[in-house]
Coordinates of N, CA and C in Angstrom, one line a residue:
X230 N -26.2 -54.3 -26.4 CA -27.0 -55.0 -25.4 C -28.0 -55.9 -26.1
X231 N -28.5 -57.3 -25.3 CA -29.2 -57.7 -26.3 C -30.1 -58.6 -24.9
X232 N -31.5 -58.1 -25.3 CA -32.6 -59.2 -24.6 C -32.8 -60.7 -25.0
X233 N -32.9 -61.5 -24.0 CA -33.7 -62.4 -24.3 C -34.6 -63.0 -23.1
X234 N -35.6 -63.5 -23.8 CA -36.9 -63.6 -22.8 C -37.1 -65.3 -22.0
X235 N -37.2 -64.6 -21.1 CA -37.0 -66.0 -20.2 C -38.0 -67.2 -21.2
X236 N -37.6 -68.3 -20.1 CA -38.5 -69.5 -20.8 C -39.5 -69.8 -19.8
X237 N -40.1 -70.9 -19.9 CA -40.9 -72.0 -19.2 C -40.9 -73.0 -19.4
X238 N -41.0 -73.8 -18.3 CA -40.4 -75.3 -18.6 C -41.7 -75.8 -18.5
X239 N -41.8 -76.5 -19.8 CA -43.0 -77.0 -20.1 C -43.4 -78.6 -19.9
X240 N -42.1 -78.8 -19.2 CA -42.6 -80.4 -18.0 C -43.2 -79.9 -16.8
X241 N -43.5 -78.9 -16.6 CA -43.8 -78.1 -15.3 C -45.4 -77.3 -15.4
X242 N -45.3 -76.6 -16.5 CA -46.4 -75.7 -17.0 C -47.0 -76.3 -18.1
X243 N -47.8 -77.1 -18.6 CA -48.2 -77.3 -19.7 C -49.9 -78.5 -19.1
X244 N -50.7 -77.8 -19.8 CA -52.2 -77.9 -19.5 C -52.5 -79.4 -19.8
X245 N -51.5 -79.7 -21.0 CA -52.1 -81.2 -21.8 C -51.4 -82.0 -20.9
X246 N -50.7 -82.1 -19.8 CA -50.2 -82.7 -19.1 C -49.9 -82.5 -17.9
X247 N -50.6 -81.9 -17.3 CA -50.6 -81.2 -15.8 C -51.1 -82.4 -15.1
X248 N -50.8 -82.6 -14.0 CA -51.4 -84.0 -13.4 C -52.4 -83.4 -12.0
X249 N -51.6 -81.8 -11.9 CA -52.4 -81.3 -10.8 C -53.7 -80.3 -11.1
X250 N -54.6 -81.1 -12.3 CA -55.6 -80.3 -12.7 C -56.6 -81.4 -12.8
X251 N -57.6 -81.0 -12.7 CA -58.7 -81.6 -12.6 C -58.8 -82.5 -14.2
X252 N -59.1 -82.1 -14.9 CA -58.9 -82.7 -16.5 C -57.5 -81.8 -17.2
X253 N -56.8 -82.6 -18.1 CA -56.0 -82.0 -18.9 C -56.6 -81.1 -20.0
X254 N -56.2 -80.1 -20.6 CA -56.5 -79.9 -22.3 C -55.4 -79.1 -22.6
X255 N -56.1 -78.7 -24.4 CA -55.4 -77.9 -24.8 C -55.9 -76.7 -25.8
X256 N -55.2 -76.7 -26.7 CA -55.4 -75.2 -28.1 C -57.2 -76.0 -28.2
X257 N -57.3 -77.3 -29.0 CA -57.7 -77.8 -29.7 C -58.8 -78.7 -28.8
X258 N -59.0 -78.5 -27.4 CA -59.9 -79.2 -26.3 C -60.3 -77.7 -25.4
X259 N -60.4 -76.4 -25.3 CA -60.6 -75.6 -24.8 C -61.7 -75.7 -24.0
X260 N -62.6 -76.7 -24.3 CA -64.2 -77.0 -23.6 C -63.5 -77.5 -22.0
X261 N -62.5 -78.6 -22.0 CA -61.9 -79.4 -21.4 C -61.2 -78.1 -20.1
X262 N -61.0 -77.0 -20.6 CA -60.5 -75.8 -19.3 C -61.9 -75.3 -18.5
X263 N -62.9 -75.8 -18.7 CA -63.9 -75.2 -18.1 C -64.4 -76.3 -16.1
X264 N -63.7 -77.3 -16.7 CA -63.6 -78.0 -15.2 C -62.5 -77.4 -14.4
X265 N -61.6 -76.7 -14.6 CA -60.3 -76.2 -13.9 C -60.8 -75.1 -13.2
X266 N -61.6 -74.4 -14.0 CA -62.4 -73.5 -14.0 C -63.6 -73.5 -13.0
X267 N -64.4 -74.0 -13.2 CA -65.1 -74.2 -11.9 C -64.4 -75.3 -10.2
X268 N -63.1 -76.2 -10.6 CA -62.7 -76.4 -9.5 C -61.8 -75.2 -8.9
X269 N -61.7 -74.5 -9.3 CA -60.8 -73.0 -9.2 C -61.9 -72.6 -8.4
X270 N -63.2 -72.0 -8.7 CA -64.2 -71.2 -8.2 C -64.3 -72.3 -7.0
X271 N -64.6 -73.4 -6.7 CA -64.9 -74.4 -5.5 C -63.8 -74.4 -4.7
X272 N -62.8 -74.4 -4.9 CA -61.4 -74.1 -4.0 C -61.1 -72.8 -2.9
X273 N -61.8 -71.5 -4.0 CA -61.4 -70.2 -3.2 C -62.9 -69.7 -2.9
X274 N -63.9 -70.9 -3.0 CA -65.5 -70.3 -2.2 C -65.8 -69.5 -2.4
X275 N -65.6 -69.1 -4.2 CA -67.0 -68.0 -4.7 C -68.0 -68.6 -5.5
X276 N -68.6 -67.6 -5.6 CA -70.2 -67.8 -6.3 C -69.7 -68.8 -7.5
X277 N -70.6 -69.9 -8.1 CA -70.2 -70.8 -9.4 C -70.8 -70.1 -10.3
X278 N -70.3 -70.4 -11.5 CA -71.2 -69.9 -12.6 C -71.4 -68.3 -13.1
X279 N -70.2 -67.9 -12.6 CA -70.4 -66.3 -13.3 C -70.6 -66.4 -15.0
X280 N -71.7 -65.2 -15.3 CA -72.0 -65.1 -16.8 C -70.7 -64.4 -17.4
X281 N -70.1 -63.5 -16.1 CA -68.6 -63.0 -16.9 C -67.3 -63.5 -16.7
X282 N -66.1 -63.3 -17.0 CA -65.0 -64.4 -16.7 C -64.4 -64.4 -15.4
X283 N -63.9 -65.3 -15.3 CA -63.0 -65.2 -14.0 C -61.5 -64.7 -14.2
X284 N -61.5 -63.8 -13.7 CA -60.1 -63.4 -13.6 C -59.3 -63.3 -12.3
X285 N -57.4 -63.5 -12.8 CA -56.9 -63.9 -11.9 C -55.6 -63.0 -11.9
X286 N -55.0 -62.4 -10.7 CA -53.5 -62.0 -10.8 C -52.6 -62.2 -9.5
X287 N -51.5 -62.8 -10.5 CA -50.6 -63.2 -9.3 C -49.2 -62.4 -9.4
X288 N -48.8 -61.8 -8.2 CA -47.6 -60.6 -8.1 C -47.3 -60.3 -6.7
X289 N -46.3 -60.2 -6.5 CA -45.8 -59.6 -5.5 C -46.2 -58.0 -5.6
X290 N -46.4 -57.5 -3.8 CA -47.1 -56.5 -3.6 C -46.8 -55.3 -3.8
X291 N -46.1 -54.7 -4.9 CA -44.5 -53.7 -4.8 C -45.5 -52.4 -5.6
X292 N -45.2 -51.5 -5.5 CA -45.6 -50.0 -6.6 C -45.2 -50.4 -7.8
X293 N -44.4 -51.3 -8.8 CA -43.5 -51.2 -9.6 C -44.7 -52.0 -10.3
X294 N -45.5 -53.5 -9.5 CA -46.1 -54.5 -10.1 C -47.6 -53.8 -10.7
X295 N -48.0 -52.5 -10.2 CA -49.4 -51.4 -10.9 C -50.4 -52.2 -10.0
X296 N -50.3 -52.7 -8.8 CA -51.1 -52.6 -7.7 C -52.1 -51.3 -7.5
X297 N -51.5 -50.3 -7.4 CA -52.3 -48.7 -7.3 C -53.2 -48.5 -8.5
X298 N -53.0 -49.2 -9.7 CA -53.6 -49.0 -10.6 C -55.2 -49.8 -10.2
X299 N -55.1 -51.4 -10.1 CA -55.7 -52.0 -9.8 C -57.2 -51.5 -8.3
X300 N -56.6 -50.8 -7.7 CA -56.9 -50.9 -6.5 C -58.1 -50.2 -6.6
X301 N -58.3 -48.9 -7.2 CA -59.5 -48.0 -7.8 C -60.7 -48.4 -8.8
X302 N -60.4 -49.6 -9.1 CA -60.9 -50.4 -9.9 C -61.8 -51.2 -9.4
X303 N -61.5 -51.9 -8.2 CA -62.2 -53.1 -7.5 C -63.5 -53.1 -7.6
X304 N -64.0 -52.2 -7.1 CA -65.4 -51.8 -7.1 C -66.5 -51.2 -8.5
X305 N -65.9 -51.3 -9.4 CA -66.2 -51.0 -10.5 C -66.5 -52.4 -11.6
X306 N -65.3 -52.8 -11.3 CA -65.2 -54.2 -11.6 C -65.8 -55.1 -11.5
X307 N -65.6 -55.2 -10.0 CA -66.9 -56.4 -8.9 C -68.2 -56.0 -9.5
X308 N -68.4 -54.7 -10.1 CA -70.4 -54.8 -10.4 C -70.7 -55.4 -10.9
X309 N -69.8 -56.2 -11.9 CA -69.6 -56.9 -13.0 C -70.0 -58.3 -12.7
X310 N -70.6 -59.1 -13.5 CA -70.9 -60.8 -13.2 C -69.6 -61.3 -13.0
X311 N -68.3 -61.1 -12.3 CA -67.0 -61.6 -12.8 C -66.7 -62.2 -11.4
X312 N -65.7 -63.4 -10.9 CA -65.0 -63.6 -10.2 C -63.4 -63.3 -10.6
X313 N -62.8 -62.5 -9.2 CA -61.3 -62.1 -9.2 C -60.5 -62.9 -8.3
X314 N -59.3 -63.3 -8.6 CA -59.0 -64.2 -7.7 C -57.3 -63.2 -7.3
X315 N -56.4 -63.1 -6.1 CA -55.4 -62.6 -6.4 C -54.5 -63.1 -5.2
X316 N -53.5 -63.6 -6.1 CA -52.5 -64.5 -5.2 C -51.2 -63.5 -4.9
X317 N -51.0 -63.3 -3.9 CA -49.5 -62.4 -3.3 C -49.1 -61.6 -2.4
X318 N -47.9 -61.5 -2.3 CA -48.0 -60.7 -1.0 C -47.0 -59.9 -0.8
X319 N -46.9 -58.5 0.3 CA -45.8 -57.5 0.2 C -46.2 -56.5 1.1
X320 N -46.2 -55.4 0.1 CA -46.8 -54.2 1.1 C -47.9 -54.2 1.7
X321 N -48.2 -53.5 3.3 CA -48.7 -53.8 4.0 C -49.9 -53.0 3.0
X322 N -49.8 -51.8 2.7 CA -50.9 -50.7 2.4 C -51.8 -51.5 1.5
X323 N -50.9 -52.5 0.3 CA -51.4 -53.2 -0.7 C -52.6 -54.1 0.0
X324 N -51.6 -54.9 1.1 CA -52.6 -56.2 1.6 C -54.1 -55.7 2.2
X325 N -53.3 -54.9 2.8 CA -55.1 -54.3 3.6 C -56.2 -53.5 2.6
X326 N -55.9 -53.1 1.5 CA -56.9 -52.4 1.0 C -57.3 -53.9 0.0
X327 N -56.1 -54.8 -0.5 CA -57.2 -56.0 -0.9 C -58.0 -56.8 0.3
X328 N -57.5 -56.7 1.1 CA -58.3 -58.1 2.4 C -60.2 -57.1 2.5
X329 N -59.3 -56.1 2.6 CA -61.1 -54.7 2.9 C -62.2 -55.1 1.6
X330 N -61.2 -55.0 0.6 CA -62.2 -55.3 -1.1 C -62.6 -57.0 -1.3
X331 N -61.9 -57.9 0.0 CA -62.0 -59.5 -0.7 C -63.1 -59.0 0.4
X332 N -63.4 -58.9 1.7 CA -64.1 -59.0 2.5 C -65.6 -58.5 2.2
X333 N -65.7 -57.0 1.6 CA -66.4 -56.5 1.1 C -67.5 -56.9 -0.3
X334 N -66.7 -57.8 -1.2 CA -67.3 -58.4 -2.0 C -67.0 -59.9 -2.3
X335 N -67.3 -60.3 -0.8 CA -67.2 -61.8 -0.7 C -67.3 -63.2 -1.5
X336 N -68.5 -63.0 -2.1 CA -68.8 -64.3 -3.4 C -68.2 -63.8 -4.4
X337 N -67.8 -62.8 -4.9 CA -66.9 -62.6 -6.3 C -65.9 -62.2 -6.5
X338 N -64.9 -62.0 -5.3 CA -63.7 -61.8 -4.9 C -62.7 -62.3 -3.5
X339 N -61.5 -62.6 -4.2 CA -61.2 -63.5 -2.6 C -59.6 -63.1 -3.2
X340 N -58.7 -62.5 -1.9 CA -57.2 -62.5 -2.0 C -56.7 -63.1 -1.1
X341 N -55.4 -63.9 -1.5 CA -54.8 -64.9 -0.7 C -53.0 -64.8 -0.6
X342 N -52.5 -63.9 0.4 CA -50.9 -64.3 0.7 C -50.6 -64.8 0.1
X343 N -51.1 -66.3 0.1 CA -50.2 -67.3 -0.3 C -50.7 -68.7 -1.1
X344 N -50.1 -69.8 -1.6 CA -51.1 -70.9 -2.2 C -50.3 -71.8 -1.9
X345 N -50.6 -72.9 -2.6 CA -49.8 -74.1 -2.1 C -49.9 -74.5 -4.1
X346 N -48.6 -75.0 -4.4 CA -48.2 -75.4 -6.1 C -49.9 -76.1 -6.7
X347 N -50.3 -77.0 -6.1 CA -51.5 -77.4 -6.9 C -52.7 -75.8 -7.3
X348 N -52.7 -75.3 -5.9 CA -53.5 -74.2 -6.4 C -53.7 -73.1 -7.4
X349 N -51.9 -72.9 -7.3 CA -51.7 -71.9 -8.0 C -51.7 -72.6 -9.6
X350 N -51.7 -74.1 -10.0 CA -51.6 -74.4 -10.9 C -52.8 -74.3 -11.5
X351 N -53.8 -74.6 -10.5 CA -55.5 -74.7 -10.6 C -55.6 -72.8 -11.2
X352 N -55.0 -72.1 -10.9 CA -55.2 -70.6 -10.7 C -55.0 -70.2 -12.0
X353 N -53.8 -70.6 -13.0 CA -53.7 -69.7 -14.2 C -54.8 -71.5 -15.2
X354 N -54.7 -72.3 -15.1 CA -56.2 -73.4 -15.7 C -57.2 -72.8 -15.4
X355 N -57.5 -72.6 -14.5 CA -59.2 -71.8 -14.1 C -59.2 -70.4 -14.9
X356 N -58.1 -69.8 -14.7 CA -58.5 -68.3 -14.9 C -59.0 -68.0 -16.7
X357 N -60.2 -66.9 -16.8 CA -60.1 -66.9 -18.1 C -59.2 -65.6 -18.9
X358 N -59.5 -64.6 -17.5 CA -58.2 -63.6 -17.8 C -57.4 -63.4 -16.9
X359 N -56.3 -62.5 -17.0 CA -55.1 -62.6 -16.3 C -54.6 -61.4 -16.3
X360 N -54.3 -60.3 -15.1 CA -53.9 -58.8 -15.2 C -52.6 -58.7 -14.9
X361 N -52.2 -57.9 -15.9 CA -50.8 -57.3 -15.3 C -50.4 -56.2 -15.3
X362 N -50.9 -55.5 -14.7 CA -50.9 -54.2 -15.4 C -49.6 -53.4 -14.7
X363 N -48.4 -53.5 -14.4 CA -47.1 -53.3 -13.7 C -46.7 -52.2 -14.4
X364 N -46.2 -51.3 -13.8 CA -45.4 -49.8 -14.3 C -44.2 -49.9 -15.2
X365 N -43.5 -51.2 -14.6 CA -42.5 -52.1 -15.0 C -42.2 -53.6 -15.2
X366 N -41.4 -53.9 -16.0 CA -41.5 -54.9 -15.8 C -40.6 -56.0 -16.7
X367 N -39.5 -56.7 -15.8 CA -38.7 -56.8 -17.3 C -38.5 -58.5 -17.7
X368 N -39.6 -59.3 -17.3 CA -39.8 -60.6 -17.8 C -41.3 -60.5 -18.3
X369 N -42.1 -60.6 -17.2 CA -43.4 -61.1 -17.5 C -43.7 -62.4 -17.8
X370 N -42.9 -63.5 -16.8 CA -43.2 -64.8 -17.0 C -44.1 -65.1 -16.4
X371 N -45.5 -64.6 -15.6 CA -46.8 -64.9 -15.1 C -47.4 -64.9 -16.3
X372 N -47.3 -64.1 -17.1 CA -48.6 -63.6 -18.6 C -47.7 -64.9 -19.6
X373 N -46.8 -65.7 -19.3 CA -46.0 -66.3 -20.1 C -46.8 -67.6 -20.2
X374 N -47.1 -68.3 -18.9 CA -47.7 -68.7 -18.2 C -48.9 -69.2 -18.4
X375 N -50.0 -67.9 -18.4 CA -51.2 -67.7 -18.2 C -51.6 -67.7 -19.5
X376 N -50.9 -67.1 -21.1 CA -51.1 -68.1 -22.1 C -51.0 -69.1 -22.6
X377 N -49.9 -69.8 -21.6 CA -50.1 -71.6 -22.0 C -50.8 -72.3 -21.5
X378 N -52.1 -71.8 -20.9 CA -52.6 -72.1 -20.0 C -54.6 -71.5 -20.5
X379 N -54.5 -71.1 -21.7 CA -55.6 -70.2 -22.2 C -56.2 -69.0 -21.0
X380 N -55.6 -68.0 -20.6 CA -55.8 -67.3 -19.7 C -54.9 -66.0 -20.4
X381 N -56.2 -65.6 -21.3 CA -56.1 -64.0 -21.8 C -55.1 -62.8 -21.1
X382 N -54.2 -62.3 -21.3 CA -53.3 -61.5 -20.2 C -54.0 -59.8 -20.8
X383 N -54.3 -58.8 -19.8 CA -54.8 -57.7 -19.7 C -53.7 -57.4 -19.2
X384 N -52.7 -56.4 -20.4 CA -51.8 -55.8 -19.6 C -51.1 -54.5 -20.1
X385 N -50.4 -53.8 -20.0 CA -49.4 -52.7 -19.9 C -48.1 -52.9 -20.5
X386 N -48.3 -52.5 -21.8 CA -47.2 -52.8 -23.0 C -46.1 -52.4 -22.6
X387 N -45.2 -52.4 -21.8 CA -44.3 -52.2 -21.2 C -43.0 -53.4 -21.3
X388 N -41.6 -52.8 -20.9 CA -40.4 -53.8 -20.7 C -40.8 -55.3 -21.5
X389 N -40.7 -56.3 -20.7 CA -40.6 -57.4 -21.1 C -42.1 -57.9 -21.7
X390 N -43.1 -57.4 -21.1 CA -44.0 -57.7 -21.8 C -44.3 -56.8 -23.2
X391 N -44.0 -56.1 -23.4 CA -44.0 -55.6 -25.2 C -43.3 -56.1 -25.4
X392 N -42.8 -57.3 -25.4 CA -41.8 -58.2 -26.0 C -42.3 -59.7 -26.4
X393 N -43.2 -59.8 -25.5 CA -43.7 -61.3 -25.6 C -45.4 -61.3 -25.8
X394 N -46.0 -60.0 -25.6 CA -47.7 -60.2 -26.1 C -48.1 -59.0 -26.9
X395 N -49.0 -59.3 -27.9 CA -49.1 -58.5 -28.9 C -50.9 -58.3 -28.9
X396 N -51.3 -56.9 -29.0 CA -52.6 -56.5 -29.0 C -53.5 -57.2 -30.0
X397 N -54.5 -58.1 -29.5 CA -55.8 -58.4 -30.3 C -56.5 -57.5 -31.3
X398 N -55.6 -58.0 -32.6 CA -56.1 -57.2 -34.1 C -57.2 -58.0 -34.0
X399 N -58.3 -57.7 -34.1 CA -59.5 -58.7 -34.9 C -59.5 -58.2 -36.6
X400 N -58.7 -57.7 -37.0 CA -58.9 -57.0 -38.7 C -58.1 -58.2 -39.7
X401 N -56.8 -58.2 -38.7 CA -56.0 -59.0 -38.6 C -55.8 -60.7 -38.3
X402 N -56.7 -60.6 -37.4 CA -56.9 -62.6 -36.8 C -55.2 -62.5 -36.0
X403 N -54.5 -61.1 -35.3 CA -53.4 -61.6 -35.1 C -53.6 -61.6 -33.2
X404 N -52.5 -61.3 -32.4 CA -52.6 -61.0 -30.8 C -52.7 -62.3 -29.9
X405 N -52.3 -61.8 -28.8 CA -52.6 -62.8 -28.0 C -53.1 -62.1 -26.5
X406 N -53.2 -61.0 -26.6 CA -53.6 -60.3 -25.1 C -53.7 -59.3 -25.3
X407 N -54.5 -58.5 -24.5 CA -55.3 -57.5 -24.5 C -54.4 -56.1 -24.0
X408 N -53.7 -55.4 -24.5 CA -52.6 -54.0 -24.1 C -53.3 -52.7 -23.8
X409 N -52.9 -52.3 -22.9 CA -53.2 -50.7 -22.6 C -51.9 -50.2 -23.0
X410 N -51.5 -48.7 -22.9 CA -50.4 -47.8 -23.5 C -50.1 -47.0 -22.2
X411 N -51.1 -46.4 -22.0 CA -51.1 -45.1 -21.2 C -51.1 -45.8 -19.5
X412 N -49.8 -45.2 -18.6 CA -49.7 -45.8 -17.4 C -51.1 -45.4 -16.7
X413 N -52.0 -45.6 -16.7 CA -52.9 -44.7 -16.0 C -54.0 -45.9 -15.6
X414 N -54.6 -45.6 -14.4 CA -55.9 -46.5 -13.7 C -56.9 -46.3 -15.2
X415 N -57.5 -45.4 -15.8 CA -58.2 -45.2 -16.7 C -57.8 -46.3 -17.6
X416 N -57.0 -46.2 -18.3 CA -56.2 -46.7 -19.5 C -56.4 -48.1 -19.2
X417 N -55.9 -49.0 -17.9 CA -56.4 -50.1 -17.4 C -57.8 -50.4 -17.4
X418 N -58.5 -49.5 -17.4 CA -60.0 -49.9 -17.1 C -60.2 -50.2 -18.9
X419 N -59.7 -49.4 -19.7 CA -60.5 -49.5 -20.8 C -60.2 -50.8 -21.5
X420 N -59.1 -51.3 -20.7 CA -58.5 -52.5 -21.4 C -59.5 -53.9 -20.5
X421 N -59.7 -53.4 -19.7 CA -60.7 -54.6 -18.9 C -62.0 -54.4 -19.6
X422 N -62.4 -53.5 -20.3 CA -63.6 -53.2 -20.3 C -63.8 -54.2 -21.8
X423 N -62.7 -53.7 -22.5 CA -62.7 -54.4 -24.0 C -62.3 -55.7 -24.1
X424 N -62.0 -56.5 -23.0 CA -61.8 -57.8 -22.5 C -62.9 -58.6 -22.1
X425 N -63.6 -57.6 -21.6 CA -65.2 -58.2 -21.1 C -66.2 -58.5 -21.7
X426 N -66.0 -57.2 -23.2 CA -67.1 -57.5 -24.4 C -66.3 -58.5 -25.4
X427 N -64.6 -58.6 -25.6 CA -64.9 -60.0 -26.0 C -64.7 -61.6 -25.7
X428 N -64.8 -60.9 -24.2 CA -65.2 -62.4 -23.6 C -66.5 -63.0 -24.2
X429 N -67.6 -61.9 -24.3 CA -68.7 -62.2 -24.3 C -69.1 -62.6 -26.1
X430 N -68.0 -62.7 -26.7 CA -68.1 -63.3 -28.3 C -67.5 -64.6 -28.7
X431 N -68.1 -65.8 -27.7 CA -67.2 -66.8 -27.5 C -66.1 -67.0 -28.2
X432 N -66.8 -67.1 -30.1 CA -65.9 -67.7 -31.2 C -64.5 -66.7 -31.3
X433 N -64.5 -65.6 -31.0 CA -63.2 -64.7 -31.1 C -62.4 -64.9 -29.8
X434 N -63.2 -65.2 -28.7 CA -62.1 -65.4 -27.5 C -61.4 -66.5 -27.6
X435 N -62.1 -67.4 -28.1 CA -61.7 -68.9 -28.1 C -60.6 -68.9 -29.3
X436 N -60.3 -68.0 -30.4 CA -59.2 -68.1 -31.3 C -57.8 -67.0 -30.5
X437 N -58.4 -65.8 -29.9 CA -57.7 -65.0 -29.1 C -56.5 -66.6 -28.0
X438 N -57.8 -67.3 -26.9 CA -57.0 -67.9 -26.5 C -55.7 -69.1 -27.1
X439 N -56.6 -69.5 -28.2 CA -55.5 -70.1 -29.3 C -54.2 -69.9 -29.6
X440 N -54.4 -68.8 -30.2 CA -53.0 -67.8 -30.5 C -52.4 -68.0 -29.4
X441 N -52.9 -67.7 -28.2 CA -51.8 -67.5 -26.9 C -51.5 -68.6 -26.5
X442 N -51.9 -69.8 -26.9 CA -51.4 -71.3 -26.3 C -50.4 -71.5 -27.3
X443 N -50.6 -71.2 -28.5 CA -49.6 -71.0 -29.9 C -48.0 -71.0 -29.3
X444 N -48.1 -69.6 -28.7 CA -47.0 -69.0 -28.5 C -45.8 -70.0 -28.0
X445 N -44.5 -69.8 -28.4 CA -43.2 -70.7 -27.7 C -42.6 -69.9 -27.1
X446 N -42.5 -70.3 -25.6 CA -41.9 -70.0 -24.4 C -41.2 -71.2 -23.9
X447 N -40.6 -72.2 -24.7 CA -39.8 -72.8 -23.9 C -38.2 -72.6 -23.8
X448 N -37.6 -73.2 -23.4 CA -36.2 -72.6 -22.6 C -35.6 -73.3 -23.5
X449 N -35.6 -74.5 -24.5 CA -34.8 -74.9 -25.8 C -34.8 -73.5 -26.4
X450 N -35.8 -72.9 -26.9 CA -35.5 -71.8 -27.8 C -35.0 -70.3 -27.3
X451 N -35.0 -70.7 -25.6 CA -34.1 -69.6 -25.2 C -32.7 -70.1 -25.1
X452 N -32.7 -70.9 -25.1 CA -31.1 -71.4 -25.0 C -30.5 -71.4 -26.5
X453 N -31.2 -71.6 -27.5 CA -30.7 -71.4 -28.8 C -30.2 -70.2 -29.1
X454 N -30.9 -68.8 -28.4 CA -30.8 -67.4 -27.9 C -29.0 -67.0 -27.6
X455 N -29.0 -67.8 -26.6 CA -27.9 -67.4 -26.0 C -26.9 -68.2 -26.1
X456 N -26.8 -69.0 -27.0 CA -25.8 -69.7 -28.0 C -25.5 -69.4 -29.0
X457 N -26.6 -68.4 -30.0 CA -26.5 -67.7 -30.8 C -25.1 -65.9 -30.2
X458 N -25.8 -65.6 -28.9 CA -24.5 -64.9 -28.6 C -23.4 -65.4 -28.2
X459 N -23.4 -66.4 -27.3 CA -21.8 -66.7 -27.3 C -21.0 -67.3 -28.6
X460 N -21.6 -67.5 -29.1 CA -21.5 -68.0 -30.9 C -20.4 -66.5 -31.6
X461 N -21.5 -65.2 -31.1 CA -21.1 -64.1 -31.6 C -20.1 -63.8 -31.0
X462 N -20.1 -63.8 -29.5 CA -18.8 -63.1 -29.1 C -17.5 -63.4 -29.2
X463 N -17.3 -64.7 -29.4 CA -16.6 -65.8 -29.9 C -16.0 -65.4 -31.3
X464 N -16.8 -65.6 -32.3 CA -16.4 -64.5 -33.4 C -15.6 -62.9 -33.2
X465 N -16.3 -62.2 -32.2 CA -15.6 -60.9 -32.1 C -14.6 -61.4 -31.4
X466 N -14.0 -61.8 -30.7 CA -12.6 -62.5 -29.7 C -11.4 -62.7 -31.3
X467 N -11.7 -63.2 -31.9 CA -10.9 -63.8 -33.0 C -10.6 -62.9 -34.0

């Protein structure tokens, strides 16, 4: 058996050339994502100017995506200077306990069914982190995404994502997103928690998001992938 990890097409996804963003940037313009960022917050009518980050997650509403994980959280979270933003839709049980928590903490949280392409493009440019915290999971092309896009991924070392993000060593200068281990609501919290304090270290966030704009997710180097096996199988045939 052999993985390989989806791509992204980076005529599609790519910050330095997005035409449906407010300003372009990139690795090396990161000041330049802070207008995305506040037209993000002006779009979904919360409070401007949080002192903590905006974060964002986009998933279908399923048990599989760590919805239940999320859900015990809300309110813990929201105490926080932070805006949440959360694009998706599914289970009924999911929708109504977020519509109750957007309703409930109105200026710092807002969930939405659905978006329309510009927004959701505005959504991983605005966002400064990005959750995923899924039970399973065997791409993880949202957190693929949301680092080409400088949008920190908080997530659950699992399937396809322990394949494509690696935990912030600071000993090391290595990572690109912030990993929990343990499937558990706790385990997720401690990973938001240690997200929060180094949000609040600009110069280390700002190399954290680097690395993760670093990263190659395009579909040339997955196609190289799977030329490399039919290359092989080809050989075993003979």
């Amino acid at each position: 058996l052999t993985g390989i990890e989806n791509g992204v097409d980076d005529s599609v996804w790519n910050p330095a050339n997005d035409s449906l963003l407010p300003q372009p940037f990139g690795a090396s313009s990161l000041d330049a994502k802070r207008a995305s960022r506040d037209a993000l917050l002006e779009k979904f009518e919360l409070a401007p100017a949080p002192s903590g980050p905006v974060i964002a997650m986009v998933s279908r509403l399923a048990a599989e995506k760590g919805i239940d994980l999320l859900i015990p959280l809300l309110d813990r979270l929201l105490a926080h200077d932070v805006r949440l933003i959360f694009l998706g839709e599914g289970d009924s049980h999911f929708e109504r306990e977020l519509a109750i928590a957007s309703r409930q903490h109105r200026e710092r949280f807002v969930y939405r069914k659905t978006a329309d392409l510009p927004r959701t493009h505005l959504l991983y440019a605005g966002a400064d982190i990005f959750l995923v915290p899924s039970h399973s999971e065997p791409s993880g092309q949202h957190a693929m995404i949301a680092l080409k896009y400088g949008a920190v991924p908080v997530a659950h070392a699992v399937g396809g994502l322990s394949e494509t993000l690696r935990d912030d060593d600071p000993t090391t200068g290595t990572g690109n997103a912030i990993l929990f281990h343990h499937d558990a609501a706790e385990a997720f919290w401690d990973a938001i928690v240690r997200a929060l304090g180094l949000f609040a270290d600009p110069p280390h966030w700002q190399r954290l998001q680097q690395r993760g704009m670093g990263s190659d997710f395009s579909w040339s180097r997955a196609a190289e992938r799977y030329e490399a096996i039919y290359q092989l199988a080809l050989r075993g045939r003979r």
